XYZ file of C-alpha atoms in Angstrom:
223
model
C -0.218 -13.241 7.428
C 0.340 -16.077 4.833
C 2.768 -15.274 1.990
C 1.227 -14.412 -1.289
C 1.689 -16.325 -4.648
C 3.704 -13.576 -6.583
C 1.478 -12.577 -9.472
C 3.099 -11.601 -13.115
C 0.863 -8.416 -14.851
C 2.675 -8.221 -18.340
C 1.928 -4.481 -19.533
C 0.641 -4.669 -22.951
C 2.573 -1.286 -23.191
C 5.417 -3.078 -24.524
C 3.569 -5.114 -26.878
C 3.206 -5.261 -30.834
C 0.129 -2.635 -31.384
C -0.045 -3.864 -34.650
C -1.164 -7.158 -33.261
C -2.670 -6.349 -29.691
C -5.300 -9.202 -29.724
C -2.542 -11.629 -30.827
C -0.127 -10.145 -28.163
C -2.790 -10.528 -25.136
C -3.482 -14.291 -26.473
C -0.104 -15.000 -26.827
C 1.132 -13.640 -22.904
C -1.967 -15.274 -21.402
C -1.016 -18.387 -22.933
C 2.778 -17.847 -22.155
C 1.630 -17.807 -18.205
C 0.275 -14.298 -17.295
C -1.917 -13.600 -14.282
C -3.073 -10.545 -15.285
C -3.435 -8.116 -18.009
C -1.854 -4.798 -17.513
C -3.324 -1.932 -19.372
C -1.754 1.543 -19.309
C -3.786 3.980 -20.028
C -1.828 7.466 -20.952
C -3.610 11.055 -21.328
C -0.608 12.908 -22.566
C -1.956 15.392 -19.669
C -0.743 13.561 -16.477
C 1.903 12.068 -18.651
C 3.725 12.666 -21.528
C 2.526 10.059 -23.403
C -0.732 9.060 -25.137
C -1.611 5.432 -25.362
C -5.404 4.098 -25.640
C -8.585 4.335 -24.319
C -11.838 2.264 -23.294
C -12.363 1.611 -27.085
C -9.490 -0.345 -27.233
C -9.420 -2.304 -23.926
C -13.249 -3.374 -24.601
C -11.762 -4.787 -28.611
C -9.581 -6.601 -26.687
C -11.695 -8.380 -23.894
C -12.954 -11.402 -25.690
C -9.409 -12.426 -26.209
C -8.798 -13.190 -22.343
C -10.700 -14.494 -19.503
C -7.617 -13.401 -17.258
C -8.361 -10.308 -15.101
C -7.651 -6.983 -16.954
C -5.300 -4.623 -14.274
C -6.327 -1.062 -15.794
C -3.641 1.997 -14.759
C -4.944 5.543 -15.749
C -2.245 7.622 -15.625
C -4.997 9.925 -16.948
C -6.370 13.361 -15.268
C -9.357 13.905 -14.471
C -9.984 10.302 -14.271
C -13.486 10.420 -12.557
C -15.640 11.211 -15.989
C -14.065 8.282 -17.461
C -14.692 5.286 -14.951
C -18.004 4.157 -15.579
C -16.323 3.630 -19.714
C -13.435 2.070 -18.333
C -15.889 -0.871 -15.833
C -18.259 -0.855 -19.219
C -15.355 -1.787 -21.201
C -14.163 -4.734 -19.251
C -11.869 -3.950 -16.618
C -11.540 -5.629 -13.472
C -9.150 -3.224 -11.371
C -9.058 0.417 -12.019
C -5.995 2.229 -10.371
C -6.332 5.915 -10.478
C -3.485 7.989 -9.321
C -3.313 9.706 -5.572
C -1.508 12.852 -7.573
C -4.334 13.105 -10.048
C -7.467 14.457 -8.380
C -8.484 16.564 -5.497
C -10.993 13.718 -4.351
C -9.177 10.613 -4.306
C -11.476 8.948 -1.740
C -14.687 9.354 -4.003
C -13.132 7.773 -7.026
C -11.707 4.688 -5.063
C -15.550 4.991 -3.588
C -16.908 4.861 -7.253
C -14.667 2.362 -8.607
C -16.275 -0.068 -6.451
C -19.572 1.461 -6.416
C -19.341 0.423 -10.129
C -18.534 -3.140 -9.356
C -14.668 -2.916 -9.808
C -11.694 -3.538 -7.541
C -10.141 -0.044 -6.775
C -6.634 0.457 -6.829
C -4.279 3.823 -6.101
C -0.997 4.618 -7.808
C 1.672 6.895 -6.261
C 4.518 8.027 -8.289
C 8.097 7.841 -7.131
C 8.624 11.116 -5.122
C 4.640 11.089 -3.395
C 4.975 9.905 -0.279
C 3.397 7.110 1.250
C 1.808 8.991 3.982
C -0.592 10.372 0.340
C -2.653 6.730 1.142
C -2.650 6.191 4.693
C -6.138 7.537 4.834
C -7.605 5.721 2.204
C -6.509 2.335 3.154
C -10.271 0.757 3.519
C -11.025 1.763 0.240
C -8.635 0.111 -1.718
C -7.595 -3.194 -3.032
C -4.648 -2.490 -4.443
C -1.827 -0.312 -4.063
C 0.660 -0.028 -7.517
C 3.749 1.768 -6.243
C 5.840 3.337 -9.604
C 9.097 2.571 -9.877
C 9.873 4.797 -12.710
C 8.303 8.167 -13.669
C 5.148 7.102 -15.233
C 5.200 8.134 -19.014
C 7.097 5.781 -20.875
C 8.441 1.813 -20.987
C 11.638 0.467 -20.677
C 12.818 2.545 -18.060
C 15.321 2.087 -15.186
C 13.703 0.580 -12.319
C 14.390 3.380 -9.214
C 15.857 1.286 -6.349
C 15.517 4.031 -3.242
C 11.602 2.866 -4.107
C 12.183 -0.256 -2.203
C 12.228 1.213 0.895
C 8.892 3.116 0.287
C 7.796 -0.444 -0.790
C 8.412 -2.049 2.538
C 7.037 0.895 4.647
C 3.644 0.706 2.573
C 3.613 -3.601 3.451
C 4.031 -2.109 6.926
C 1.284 -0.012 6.473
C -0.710 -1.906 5.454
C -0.721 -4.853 7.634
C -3.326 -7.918 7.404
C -5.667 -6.073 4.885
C -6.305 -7.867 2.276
C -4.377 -5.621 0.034
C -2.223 -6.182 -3.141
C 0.947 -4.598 -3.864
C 1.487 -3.767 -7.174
C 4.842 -2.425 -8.437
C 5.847 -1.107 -11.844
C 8.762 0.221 -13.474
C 11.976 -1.379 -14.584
C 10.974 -4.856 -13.223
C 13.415 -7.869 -14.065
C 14.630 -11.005 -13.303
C 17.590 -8.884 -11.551
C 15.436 -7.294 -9.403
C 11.972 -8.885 -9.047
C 13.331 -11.293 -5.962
C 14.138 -7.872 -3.630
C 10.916 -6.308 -4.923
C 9.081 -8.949 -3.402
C 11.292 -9.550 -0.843
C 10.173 -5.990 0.423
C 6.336 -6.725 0.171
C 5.269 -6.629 -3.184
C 2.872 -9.652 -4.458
C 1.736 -8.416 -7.659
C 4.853 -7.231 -10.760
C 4.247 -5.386 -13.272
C 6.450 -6.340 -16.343
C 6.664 -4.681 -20.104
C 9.862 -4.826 -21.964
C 11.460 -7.883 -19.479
C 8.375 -9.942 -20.700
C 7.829 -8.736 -24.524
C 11.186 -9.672 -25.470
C 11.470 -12.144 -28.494
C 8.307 -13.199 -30.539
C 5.738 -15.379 -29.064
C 4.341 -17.250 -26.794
C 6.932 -19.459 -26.098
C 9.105 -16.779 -25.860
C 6.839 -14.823 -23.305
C 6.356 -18.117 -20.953
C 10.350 -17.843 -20.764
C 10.670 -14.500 -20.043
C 7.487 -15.303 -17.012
C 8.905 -18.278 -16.241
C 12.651 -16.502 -15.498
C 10.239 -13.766 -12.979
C 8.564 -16.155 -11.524
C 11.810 -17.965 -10.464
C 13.813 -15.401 -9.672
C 10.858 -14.735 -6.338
C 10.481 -17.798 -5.284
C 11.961 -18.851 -2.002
């Protein structure tokens, strides 16, 4: 199987709220791929963020492909809102329903690339069966919740067992939590293609600022 180009997701997570439309300008400007929205429940985590309201205020500001996480439980009820509102990927998590194979199954049915999200101490072994309904795979890192925390590193074994896993499907493999340019070049190096960065890419003001910040991931993976 070819080698991937590594693709940056900034998480608007880390972003200035106060200026979210700016901020999502400003990072797809500064070299993004993708958009990374976190979407927080203060149920499955301990944290409340935004909903479909606010993802479909921000759409027009981006033609770059919005990456939606719903850390969120149940998540079912709220898919359909979440396609309406502009998403291109929805990632529900394997820990958050009983019927994980129907959502992936909807998510698509709804026009939408389907992603699953296992946190740090689910085992791989929670996706093996749901492998031809996905398109993406976002491995955590950290204990989903909050940003800015310490990226994990006995994850990057589970990392390289799920690129074993999944073979030549045409699968991405997401992976958020505590990426940097420290440790972005042995994430990939075990099989991820797509990072997901908050506070490593949100630091300083602006655009120019961001493309550093991408620039600095970007380089740290290649070769």
């Amino acid at each position: 199987m070819a080698a991937r180009r590594t693709l940056i997701a900034p998480s608007i997570l880390a972003s200035d709220f106060s200026r979210l439309g700016e901020e999502v300008e400003a990072v797809a400007a500064a070299g993004a791929d993708w958009i990374h929205l976190d979407v927080m429940d203060g149920h499955f985590v301990p944290n409340i963020t935004f909903g479909p309201a606010v993802v479909k205020a921000i759409r027009d500001r981006t033609d770059k492909v919005f990456d939606c996480h719903l850390m969120i439980t149940p998540a079912d009820p709220y898919l359909a809102t979440f396609a309406e509102a502009g998403c291109d990927i929805i990632t529900v998590h394997a820990e958050a329903g009983p019927h994980l194979h129907r959502s992936l199954q909807t998510i698509r049915k709804l026009g939408k690339k389907a992603g699953v999200s296992l946190n740090p101490s689910t085992p791989e072994s929670a996706v093996k069966y749901v492998l031809d309904e996905v398109d993406l795979i976002l491995v955590m890192t950290v204990n989903p919740g909050f940003g800015g925390q310490a990226f994990i590193p006995a994850c990057l074994e589970k990392i390289r067992r799920i690129r074993d896993m999944v073979g030549n499907r045409p699968i991405h493999i997401e992976v958020d939590g505590g990426i940097t340019a420290e440790n972005a070049g042995a994430v990939v190096a075990a099989g991820a293609d797509v990072l997901v960065a908050g506070s490593s890419v949100f630091k300083g003001d602006g655009a120019a600022a961001y493309r550093e910040n991408i620039h600095a991931l970007k380089k740290a993976v290649q070769g």
